[in-house]
Short mmCIF file of C-alpha atoms and ligand atoms in Angstrom, two decimals:
data_model
loop_
_atom_site.label_atom_id
_atom_site.label_comp_id
_atom_site.label_asym_id
_atom_site.label_seq_id
_atom_site.Cartn_x
_atom_site.Cartn_y
_atom_site.Cartn_z
CA MET A 1157 111.82 138.66 107.66
CA ARG A 1158 110.35 137.00 104.61
CA ARG A 1159 112.70 136.05 101.84
CA PRO A 1160 111.40 136.68 98.34
CA GLN A 1161 109.63 133.69 96.85
CA ARG A 1162 110.66 131.99 93.70
CA GLY A 1163 107.79 130.67 91.70
CA GLY A 1164 105.13 131.17 89.06
CA SER A 1165 102.85 134.16 88.91
CA LYS A 1166 99.80 132.33 90.34
CA LEU A 1167 101.81 131.28 93.33
CA ARG A 1168 103.21 134.76 93.88
CA GLU A 1169 99.70 136.16 93.73
CA GLN A 1170 98.54 133.63 96.24
CA LEU A 1171 101.42 134.35 98.58
CA SER A 1172 100.84 138.08 98.41
CA ASN A 1173 97.16 137.47 99.14
CA HIS A 1174 98.27 135.76 102.24
CA ASP A 1175 100.56 138.66 103.14
CA LYS A 1176 97.86 141.27 102.69
CA LYS A 1177 95.10 139.41 104.39
CA GLY A 1178 97.02 138.02 107.31
CA GLU A 1179 94.67 135.64 109.11
CA ALA A 1180 92.65 135.18 105.92
CA VAL A 1181 95.25 132.51 105.33
CA GLU A 1182 92.76 130.09 106.92
CA HIS A 1183 90.51 130.10 103.87
CA ARG A 1184 93.09 129.76 101.16
CA GLU A 1185 92.66 127.12 98.51
CA SER A 1186 95.41 125.47 96.53
CA ILE A 1187 95.85 126.83 93.02
CA HIS A 1188 95.47 123.24 91.83
CA GLY A 1189 91.96 122.95 93.26
CA GLU A 1190 90.30 121.14 96.12
CA TRP A 1191 88.64 117.74 96.59
CA SER A 1192 84.89 118.12 96.34
CA SER A 1193 84.38 116.69 99.83
CA ARG A 1194 86.14 115.18 102.80
CA TRP A 1195 85.06 111.76 101.55
CA VAL A 1196 86.91 112.25 98.32
CA PHE A 1197 90.03 113.16 100.29
CA VAL A 1198 89.64 109.94 102.28
CA LEU A 1199 89.16 107.94 99.06
CA ALA A 1200 92.14 109.60 97.37
CA ALA A 1201 94.50 109.16 100.31
CA ALA A 1202 93.30 105.57 100.77
CA GLY A 1203 93.93 105.14 97.04
CA SER A 1204 97.49 106.30 97.55
CA ALA A 1205 97.97 104.07 100.58
CA VAL A 1206 96.38 100.93 99.17
CA GLY A 1207 98.73 99.64 96.51
CA LEU A 1208 101.32 97.03 95.64
CA GLY A 1209 102.48 97.37 99.24
CA ASN A 1210 99.21 95.85 100.48
CA ILE A 1211 98.58 93.20 97.88
CA TRP A 1212 102.06 92.20 96.73
CA LYS A 1213 104.44 93.07 99.55
CA PHE A 1214 102.41 92.61 102.74
CA PRO A 1215 101.30 89.00 102.11
CA TYR A 1216 104.79 87.87 101.16
CA ILE A 1217 106.62 89.61 104.00
CA ALA A 1218 103.99 88.30 106.43
CA GLY A 1219 104.58 84.86 104.87
CA GLU A 1220 108.35 85.14 105.20
CA ASN A 1221 108.20 86.45 108.76
CA GLY A 1222 105.97 83.79 110.20
CA GLY A 1223 102.43 85.19 109.77
CA GLY A 1224 100.43 86.10 112.91
CA ALA A 1225 103.13 87.54 115.16
CA PHE A 1226 104.38 89.73 112.33
CA VAL A 1227 100.84 90.93 111.63
CA LEU A 1228 100.46 91.92 115.27
CA VAL A 1229 103.68 93.97 115.25
CA TYR A 1230 102.67 95.55 111.96
CA LEU A 1231 99.31 96.61 113.43
CA LEU A 1232 101.10 98.16 116.40
CA CYS A 1233 103.40 100.08 114.06
CA ILE A 1234 100.44 101.43 112.10
CA ALA A 1235 98.74 102.58 115.30
CA LEU A 1236 101.73 104.02 117.14
CA VAL A 1237 103.79 105.46 114.30
CA GLY A 1238 101.79 105.48 111.08
CA ILE A 1239 98.64 107.24 112.23
CA PRO A 1240 100.33 110.03 114.25
CA ILE A 1241 102.75 110.83 111.41
CA MET A 1242 100.01 110.72 108.82
CA MET A 1243 98.05 113.30 110.82
CA ALA A 1244 101.16 115.49 110.90
CA GLU A 1245 101.74 115.15 107.17
CA VAL A 1246 98.14 116.02 106.29
CA LEU A 1247 98.15 119.03 108.58
CA LEU A 1248 101.37 120.40 107.07
CA GLY A 1249 99.86 120.02 103.61
CA ARG A 1250 96.58 121.67 104.46
CA ARG A 1251 98.26 124.58 106.20
CA GLY A 1252 100.70 125.08 103.32
CA ARG A 1253 98.18 124.52 100.49
CA ARG A 1254 101.02 124.01 98.00
CA SER A 1255 103.27 121.32 96.59
CA PRO A 1256 105.41 119.78 99.37
CA ILE A 1257 108.46 121.84 98.36
CA ASN A 1258 106.56 125.13 98.55
CA THR A 1259 104.55 124.03 101.59
CA LEU A 1260 107.75 123.53 103.55
CA ARG A 1261 109.12 126.82 102.24
CA PHE A 1262 105.93 128.61 103.26
CA LEU A 1263 105.79 127.03 106.71
CA THR A 1264 109.43 127.75 107.49
CA GLN A 1265 108.92 131.37 106.46
CA GLU A 1266 105.63 131.66 108.32
CA GLY A 1267 107.26 130.49 111.53
CA HIS A 1268 110.66 132.15 110.86
CA HIS A 1269 112.37 128.76 111.13
CA HIS A 1270 115.72 127.76 109.71
CA PRO A 1271 115.48 127.52 105.89
CA ALA A 1272 117.14 124.07 105.97
CA TRP A 1273 113.71 122.57 106.78
CA GLU A 1274 112.79 123.28 103.16
CA TYR A 1275 114.95 120.36 102.10
CA LEU A 1276 112.31 118.01 103.48
CA GLY A 1277 110.08 118.94 100.56
CA TRP A 1278 112.88 118.31 98.08
CA ALA A 1279 113.83 114.96 99.60
CA GLY A 1280 110.19 113.90 99.38
CA VAL A 1281 109.91 114.78 95.72
CA VAL A 1282 113.10 112.87 94.92
CA ALA A 1283 111.91 109.81 96.91
CA GLY A 1284 108.54 109.82 95.15
CA PHE A 1285 110.22 110.01 91.82
CA LEU A 1286 112.54 107.07 92.59
CA ILE A 1287 109.66 104.95 93.91
CA LEU A 1288 107.55 105.74 90.84
CA SER A 1289 110.31 104.53 88.52
CA TYR A 1290 110.25 100.96 89.91
CA TYR A 1291 106.63 100.92 91.02
CA SER A 1292 105.55 101.33 87.41
CA VAL A 1293 107.65 98.35 86.30
CA ILE A 1294 106.07 96.04 88.92
CA ALA A 1295 102.61 97.41 88.12
CA GLY A 1296 103.39 96.53 84.50
CA TRP A 1297 103.80 92.89 85.59
CA ALA A 1298 100.31 93.04 87.09
CA LEU A 1299 98.95 94.40 83.79
CA SER A 1300 100.53 91.57 81.84
CA TYR A 1301 99.15 88.97 84.28
CA LEU A 1302 95.73 90.56 83.93
CA VAL A 1303 95.84 90.04 80.18
CA TRP A 1304 97.19 86.49 80.54
CA HIS A 1305 94.37 85.54 82.88
CA ILE A 1306 91.77 87.07 80.57
CA THR A 1307 93.11 84.97 77.71
CA GLY A 1308 93.12 81.84 79.91
CA THR A 1309 96.87 81.31 79.53
CA PHE A 1310 97.31 79.86 83.01
CA GLN A 1311 94.52 77.27 82.75
CA GLY A 1312 95.89 73.96 84.03
CA ILE A 1313 99.47 75.23 84.31
CA ASP A 1314 101.99 73.41 86.53
CA ALA A 1315 104.62 74.86 88.89
CA ALA A 1316 107.42 74.75 86.32
CA GLY A 1317 105.16 76.43 83.76
CA ALA A 1318 104.21 79.26 86.14
CA GLN A 1319 107.86 79.85 86.96
CA GLN A 1320 108.76 79.84 83.30
CA PHE A 1321 106.13 82.50 82.54
CA PHE A 1322 107.55 84.76 85.20
CA ALA A 1323 111.12 84.13 84.08
CA ASP A 1324 110.20 84.79 80.44
CA LEU A 1325 108.51 88.07 81.33
CA THR A 1326 111.22 89.41 83.60
CA GLY A 1327 113.95 88.13 81.28
CA SER A 1328 112.67 90.19 78.37
CA PRO A 1329 113.61 93.91 78.51
CA GLU A 1330 111.33 94.62 75.55
CA ARG A 1331 108.24 93.15 77.18
CA LEU A 1332 108.95 94.80 80.52
CA LEU A 1333 109.47 98.09 78.74
CA ALA A 1334 106.19 97.77 76.86
CA TRP A 1335 104.15 97.14 80.04
CA HIS A 1336 106.04 99.82 81.97
CA THR A 1337 105.29 102.28 79.18
CA ILE A 1338 101.58 101.44 79.16
CA PHE A 1339 101.32 101.85 82.93
CA MET A 1340 103.22 105.14 82.93
CA VAL A 1341 100.98 106.52 80.17
CA MET A 1342 97.87 105.50 82.16
CA THR A 1343 99.22 107.26 85.24
CA THR A 1344 100.32 110.40 83.42
CA LEU A 1345 96.97 110.74 81.66
CA VAL A 1346 95.07 110.80 84.95
CA VAL A 1347 97.38 113.36 86.54
CA ALA A 1348 97.34 115.56 83.42
CA ARG A 1349 93.56 115.96 83.77
CA GLY A 1350 93.86 117.76 87.10
CA VAL A 1351 92.72 117.33 90.69
CA ARG A 1352 88.96 117.27 90.12
CA SER A 1353 88.69 115.80 86.61
CA GLY A 1354 91.65 113.46 86.85
CA LEU A 1355 92.61 112.30 90.33
CA GLU A 1356 89.17 112.66 91.86
CA GLN A 1357 87.34 110.89 89.03
CA ALA A 1358 89.88 108.07 89.08
CA VAL A 1359 89.57 107.35 92.78
CA ARG A 1360 85.78 107.71 92.74
CA VAL A 1361 85.56 104.83 90.28
CA MET A 1362 88.52 102.67 91.21
CA MET A 1363 88.37 102.64 94.99
CA PRO A 1364 84.80 101.30 95.36
CA ALA A 1365 85.56 98.82 92.55
CA LEU A 1366 88.67 97.71 94.40
CA PHE A 1367 86.74 97.00 97.60
CA VAL A 1368 84.04 95.07 95.76
CA LEU A 1369 86.65 92.99 93.90
CA LEU A 1370 88.47 92.25 97.11
CA LEU A 1371 85.31 91.09 98.85
CA VAL A 1372 84.43 88.86 95.88
CA LEU A 1373 87.91 87.34 96.04
CA VAL A 1374 87.73 86.76 99.79
CA GLY A 1375 84.34 85.09 99.18
CA TYR A 1376 85.99 82.92 96.54
CA ALA A 1377 88.82 82.03 98.94
CA ALA A 1378 86.17 81.00 101.48
CA THR A 1379 84.94 78.35 99.04
CA THR A 1380 88.34 76.66 98.80
CA GLY A 1381 87.84 74.69 102.01
CA HIS A 1382 91.13 76.10 103.37
CA PHE A 1383 89.88 79.46 104.62
CA GLY A 1384 90.43 78.53 108.28
CA GLU A 1385 94.01 77.55 107.53
CA GLY A 1386 94.61 80.92 105.83
CA LEU A 1387 93.09 82.80 108.77
CA ALA A 1388 95.10 80.79 111.28
CA PHE A 1389 98.28 81.58 109.37
CA LEU A 1390 97.51 85.32 109.40
CA PHE A 1391 96.17 85.64 112.92
CA THR A 1392 97.79 83.02 115.17
CA PRO A 1393 100.89 84.64 116.63
CA ASP A 1394 103.96 82.44 116.83
CA PHE A 1395 106.57 84.64 118.45
CA HIS A 1396 109.38 82.14 117.90
CA ARG A 1397 109.34 83.02 114.25
CA LEU A 1398 109.65 86.74 114.88
CA SER A 1399 113.17 88.19 114.79
CA GLY A 1400 114.40 91.70 115.57
CA ASN A 1401 114.72 92.21 111.87
CA SER A 1402 111.04 91.31 111.39
CA VAL A 1403 110.12 94.18 113.70
CA LEU A 1404 112.17 96.56 111.58
CA ILE A 1405 110.56 95.25 108.43
CA ALA A 1406 107.11 95.76 109.96
CA LEU A 1407 107.92 99.34 110.93
CA GLY A 1408 109.41 100.20 107.53
CA HIS A 1409 106.44 98.64 105.80
CA ALA A 1410 103.97 100.61 107.90
CA PHE A 1411 105.56 103.68 106.34
CA PHE A 1412 105.56 102.44 102.79
CA THR A 1413 102.01 101.16 102.93
CA LEU A 1414 100.60 104.43 104.28
CA SER A 1415 102.57 106.43 101.64
CA LEU A 1416 104.23 108.47 104.38
CA GLY A 1417 107.45 110.43 104.45
CA MET A 1418 107.59 111.73 100.90
CA GLY A 1419 104.89 114.32 100.37
CA ALA A 1420 102.19 112.27 98.60
CA ILE A 1421 99.88 112.50 101.58
CA MET A 1422 101.01 116.09 102.13
CA VAL A 1423 100.02 117.17 98.62
CA TYR A 1424 96.67 115.38 98.97
CA GLY A 1425 96.22 117.16 102.30
CA SER A 1426 96.78 120.48 100.51
CA TYR A 1427 93.59 119.81 98.50
CA MET A 1428 91.57 118.89 101.59
CA PRO A 1429 88.49 121.01 102.31
CA HIS A 1430 89.00 123.55 105.04
CA GLY A 1431 86.61 122.32 107.72
CA ALA A 1432 87.22 118.57 107.44
CA SER A 1433 88.58 116.72 110.47
CA ILE A 1434 92.14 115.56 109.93
CA SER A 1435 92.16 113.08 112.80
CA ARG A 1436 88.95 111.30 111.80
CA SER A 1437 89.92 111.21 108.11
CA THR A 1438 93.33 109.79 108.98
CA LEU A 1439 91.82 107.03 111.11
CA MET A 1440 89.60 106.06 108.21
CA ILE A 1441 92.48 106.03 105.70
CA ALA A 1442 94.74 103.95 107.93
CA GLY A 1443 91.81 101.67 108.78
CA ALA A 1444 91.00 101.12 105.09
CA ASP A 1445 94.63 100.46 104.25
CA THR A 1446 95.01 97.92 107.03
CA LEU A 1447 91.73 96.26 106.16
CA VAL A 1448 92.80 95.85 102.54
CA ALA A 1449 96.15 94.33 103.54
CA LEU A 1450 94.41 91.83 105.83
CA LEU A 1451 91.69 91.05 103.27
CA ALA A 1452 94.36 90.57 100.60
CA GLY A 1453 96.03 88.06 102.93
CA MET A 1454 92.65 86.36 103.43
CA ALA A 1455 92.12 86.19 99.67
CA ILE A 1456 95.60 84.83 98.94
CA PHE A 1457 96.60 82.36 101.67
CA PRO A 1458 93.56 80.02 101.48
CA VAL A 1459 94.15 79.72 97.72
CA VAL A 1460 97.84 79.00 98.38
CA PHE A 1461 97.05 76.35 101.02
CA ALA A 1462 94.28 74.79 98.93
CA ASN A 1463 96.95 73.95 96.36
CA GLY A 1464 99.51 72.75 98.88
CA LEU A 1465 101.86 75.64 98.08
CA GLU A 1466 104.39 77.46 100.21
CA PRO A 1467 103.18 80.71 101.95
CA GLY A 1468 106.73 81.99 102.47
CA ALA A 1469 107.56 82.02 98.77
CA GLY A 1470 108.83 85.62 98.83
CA PRO A 1471 108.21 88.25 96.12
CA GLY A 1472 107.14 85.52 93.68
CA LEU A 1473 104.06 84.74 95.82
CA LEU A 1474 101.82 86.95 93.72
CA PHE A 1475 103.30 86.29 90.30
CA GLN A 1476 104.27 82.61 90.47
CA THR A 1477 102.42 80.89 93.30
CA LEU A 1478 99.05 82.55 92.76
CA PRO A 1479 98.72 82.02 88.97
CA LEU A 1480 99.62 78.40 89.58
CA ALA A 1481 96.88 78.15 92.21
CA PHE A 1482 94.30 79.90 90.00
CA GLY A 1483 95.32 77.68 87.09
CA GLN A 1484 94.26 74.61 89.10
CA MET A 1485 90.91 75.91 90.27
CA PRO A 1486 87.38 76.06 88.87
CA TRP A 1487 86.72 79.51 87.38
CA GLY A 1488 90.43 80.19 87.99
CA SER A 1489 90.93 82.36 84.89
CA LEU A 1490 88.00 84.59 85.78
CA PHE A 1491 89.02 85.03 89.41
CA GLY A 1492 92.68 85.36 88.46
CA ALA A 1493 91.74 88.16 86.04
CA LEU A 1494 89.66 89.86 88.74
CA PHE A 1495 92.57 89.55 91.13
CA PHE A 1496 95.05 91.22 88.77
CA LEU A 1497 92.47 93.89 87.89
CA LEU A 1498 92.38 94.64 91.60
CA VAL A 1499 96.18 94.86 91.73
CA THR A 1500 96.16 97.18 88.70
CA PHE A 1501 93.60 99.55 90.24
CA ALA A 1502 95.48 99.59 93.53
CA ALA A 1503 98.81 100.36 91.84
CA TRP A 1504 97.28 102.98 89.55
CA THR A 1505 95.72 105.06 92.34
CA SER A 1506 99.04 104.90 94.22
CA ALA A 1507 101.15 105.86 91.23
CA ILE A 1508 99.14 109.04 90.60
CA SER A 1509 99.96 110.17 94.12
CA LEU A 1510 103.65 109.59 93.42
CA VAL A 1511 103.52 111.91 90.39
CA GLU A 1512 101.41 114.67 91.94
CA PRO A 1513 104.01 116.35 94.25
CA THR A 1514 106.42 116.92 91.35
CA VAL A 1515 103.68 118.03 88.97
CA ALA A 1516 102.31 120.53 91.50
CA TRP A 1517 105.79 121.95 91.99
CA LEU A 1518 106.50 122.26 88.23
CA VAL A 1519 103.20 124.12 87.78
CA GLU A 1520 103.82 126.41 90.76
CA ASN A 1521 107.45 127.26 90.15
CA HIS A 1522 108.19 126.78 86.51
CA GLY A 1523 105.04 127.91 84.81
CA PHE A 1524 104.31 124.47 83.28
CA THR A 1525 100.77 123.62 82.33
CA ARG A 1526 99.57 120.56 84.22
CA ALA A 1527 99.64 118.42 81.09
CA TRP A 1528 103.27 119.30 80.31
CA ALA A 1529 104.27 118.86 83.95
CA ALA A 1530 102.69 115.38 84.03
CA LEU A 1531 104.35 114.48 80.74
CA ALA A 1532 107.78 115.68 81.90
CA THR A 1533 107.54 113.86 85.24
CA GLY A 1534 106.21 110.67 83.66
CA LEU A 1535 108.91 110.73 81.00
CA ALA A 1536 111.73 111.23 83.49
CA ALA A 1537 110.46 108.42 85.76
CA TRP A 1538 109.97 106.22 82.70
CA VAL A 1539 113.63 106.67 81.72
CA LEU A 1540 114.77 105.92 85.27
CA GLY A 1541 112.54 102.83 85.17
CA LEU A 1542 115.01 101.34 82.66
CA ALA A 1543 117.38 100.73 85.57
CA THR A 1544 114.76 98.50 87.23
CA ILE A 1545 113.90 96.76 83.97
CA PHE A 1546 117.53 95.86 83.31
CA SER A 1547 117.94 94.61 86.90
CA PHE A 1548 115.94 91.54 85.94
CA ASN A 1549 117.78 90.67 82.76
CA ILE A 1550 120.80 92.18 81.03
CA GLY A 1551 121.83 94.10 84.15
CA ALA A 1552 121.19 91.36 86.70
CA ASP A 1553 124.92 91.15 87.33
CA TRP A 1554 125.43 94.87 87.75
CA THR A 1555 125.32 94.78 91.53
CA LEU A 1556 126.77 96.64 94.49
CA PHE A 1557 127.53 95.52 98.04
CA ALA A 1558 128.05 91.86 97.14
CA HIS A 1559 129.90 89.66 99.64
CA CYS A 1560 132.76 88.04 97.77
CA GLN A 1561 135.07 85.28 98.89
CA ILE A 1562 137.66 83.07 97.29
CA GLU A 1563 136.53 79.47 97.02
CA ALA A 1564 138.98 76.97 95.53
CA GLY A 1565 140.91 79.84 94.01
CA VAL A 1566 137.85 81.37 92.36
CA GLU A 1567 136.14 84.55 93.56
CA VAL A 1568 132.49 83.80 94.36
CA CYS A 1569 130.15 86.73 95.07
CA SER A 1570 126.63 86.65 96.49
CA GLY A 1571 124.00 88.96 98.00
CA GLY A 1572 124.75 91.87 95.64
CA LYS A 1573 122.03 94.46 95.21
CA THR A 1574 120.74 95.20 91.72
CA ALA A 1575 119.59 98.68 90.71
CA PHE A 1576 116.02 97.66 91.61
CA ASP A 1577 117.10 96.33 95.03
CA LEU A 1578 119.01 99.53 95.66
CA LEU A 1579 116.12 101.78 94.68
CA ASP A 1580 113.70 99.81 96.86
CA TYR A 1581 116.14 99.72 99.77
CA LEU A 1582 117.10 103.37 99.51
CA THR A 1583 113.53 104.62 99.34
CA SER A 1584 111.63 102.21 101.65
CA ASN A 1585 114.27 101.73 104.30
CA ILE A 1586 116.13 105.01 104.29
CA MET A 1587 114.37 107.90 102.59
CA LEU A 1588 110.79 107.28 103.81
CA PRO A 1589 111.73 106.67 107.47
CA LEU A 1590 114.01 109.72 107.39
CA GLY A 1591 111.28 111.80 105.76
CA GLY A 1592 108.85 110.59 108.44
CA LEU A 1593 111.29 111.45 111.17
CA VAL A 1594 111.76 114.96 109.85
CA ILE A 1595 107.98 115.45 109.49
CA ALA A 1596 107.48 114.36 113.10
CA LEU A 1597 110.25 116.69 114.29
CA PHE A 1598 108.95 119.62 112.26
CA ALA A 1599 105.30 119.30 113.37
CA GLY A 1600 106.17 118.19 116.92
CA TRP A 1601 109.11 120.40 117.84
CA VAL A 1602 109.56 123.20 115.32
CA MET A 1603 106.11 124.48 114.40
CA GLN A 1604 104.31 126.48 117.03
CA ARG A 1605 101.96 124.32 119.04
CA ARG A 1606 99.19 126.90 118.53
CA LEU A 1607 99.39 126.64 114.73
CA VAL A 1608 99.45 122.86 114.85
CA GLN A 1609 96.40 122.74 117.07
CA GLU A 1610 94.58 125.34 114.99
CA GLU A 1611 94.97 123.24 111.84
CA LEU A 1612 94.19 119.97 113.54
CA ARG A 1613 91.25 121.31 115.55
CA LEU A 1614 91.82 118.62 118.11
CA TYR A 1615 91.66 119.60 121.76
CA GLY A 1616 91.88 118.09 125.24
CA LYS A 1617 93.22 114.60 125.91
CA GLY A 1618 93.08 113.56 122.26
CA PHE A 1619 95.50 116.31 121.26
CA GLU A 1620 97.82 115.71 124.22
CA VAL A 1621 98.13 112.00 123.47
CA TRP A 1622 98.77 112.59 119.75
CA TYR A 1623 101.29 115.35 120.46
CA PHE A 1624 103.18 113.22 122.96
CA VAL A 1625 103.37 110.25 120.59
CA LEU A 1626 104.46 112.48 117.71
CA ARG A 1627 107.16 114.25 119.70
CA TYR A 1628 108.67 111.28 121.52
CA LEU A 1629 107.48 107.85 120.47
CA SER A 1630 107.38 108.20 116.69
CA PRO A 1631 110.83 109.80 116.31
CA VAL A 1632 112.44 107.12 118.44
CA ALA A 1633 110.74 104.40 116.42
CA MET A 1634 111.87 106.02 113.18
CA ILE A 1635 115.44 106.23 114.40
CA VAL A 1636 115.29 102.52 115.26
CA VAL A 1637 114.11 101.68 111.74
CA PHE A 1638 116.79 103.84 110.22
CA LEU A 1639 119.62 102.44 112.29
CA GLY A 1640 118.32 98.96 111.58
CA ALA A 1641 118.20 99.67 107.87
CA ILE A 1642 121.79 100.78 107.72
CA GLY A 1643 122.87 97.80 109.78
CA ILE A 1644 123.85 99.52 113.04
CA LEU A 1645 121.24 97.70 115.14
N1 PFF B 927 101.42 103.03 99.67
C1 PFF B 927 101.75 102.45 98.42
C2 PFF B 927 101.64 100.95 98.52
O1 PFF B 927 101.38 100.43 99.61
O2 PFF B 927 101.80 100.30 97.50
C3 PFF B 927 103.13 102.81 97.94
C4 PFF B 927 103.41 104.27 97.96
C5 PFF B 927 102.58 105.15 97.26
C6 PFF B 927 104.44 104.74 98.74
C7 PFF B 927 102.79 106.50 97.34
C8 PFF B 927 104.67 106.08 98.84
C9 PFF B 927 103.82 106.95 98.14
F1 PFF B 927 104.01 108.21 98.22
#
């Protein structure tokens, strides 16, 4: 029994087409359009995957968790969990051909499954929205550093000066708001132009540029005389420095970096051309994402070592350590500007994929034009971004979960989580792994095997191995991450 669909007229028409034509479902196209080729899908999904996670987060968490051994565990997580779940997410999207919310609704109705599975689509949209709100603020930092490098501000700066710059920026709500606003407008403008004229054009230009910039920067790092030291740090495993928690961080990061568990890859999959191979495309996307993370490490660590700086500097690695290093080097302003241009492109192509699931849903169900849907989504995430902005200044003391104790009669609290910490923690460590778990369960256990195989067009041993990993290995790994994140492990 099919329940009546809610939704806009285009969607209803499309659904009734499906009803009338039965198997013609195979050749449906999303009402939002389709990528012009499989290559564009690969570029777009790689654009979503390659972002602040690769260039900002990966190098500093690798630095904090001892380098090589962490990198090895991370690579295993990408191969054993990331790739199988990405294939599942793309196949759900391409079969549903709608926004994640409606894709899940369609698939549960198609297979007569319990309607509760629809909530996966909703949870994804909410997660994407929350991530976008803080992602845009951090991307705004990159924009401001881009401008500062262009104007040569960091030339000859010392450590205290670099720290002061960062503190001045993050301490000023007005400045953070201005950069956050600019980044959100850039993102919204691309999404408002549509799949072909907006998203596709953006990734066609920015992704090749990003790879060229990265190679130039790795080449530059090779001239520092400390390239070998950087490589040794990234690739020599020292298992003494790897804790159980590092493994959980690696697994959670594999999810974040591949944009899994929240519908971004699903909605991009819904625009994927009919005949394109999901498994081969996924391997390319995950390969590109991993390559960029490793190349970013190779571009950053030699520069850090060349200046005798600390690789485990934490989140400040990109915004305090690196400008200091560039400030000391020949051509530092130019290469610093190129570096932050790279970060901006990477964050921009990821942010558009965070907006798209909500925009597609608003167009499908609420009759919005794409431009209004992009504006409404951008505006709402912009407002929520205020919580992150204030976490660094006037709201730095508004924390939860602090450990307080009485010392010499005075209550001293530490380790509290700001709004930004909470948003990052909630999305990266809880919502994305849970979303990934549910995707694996839905594609592996709920959907009919025949439908899954039909969409994937993968047969023989290849399919059996993927299906086994998706049904057993990935869910267990996800549960481990989740339990670790909430402190049970
Ligand atoms: N993968 C992006 C990064 O590594 O920065 C972050 C991200 C984008 C996460 C889109 C989730 C998403 F849907």
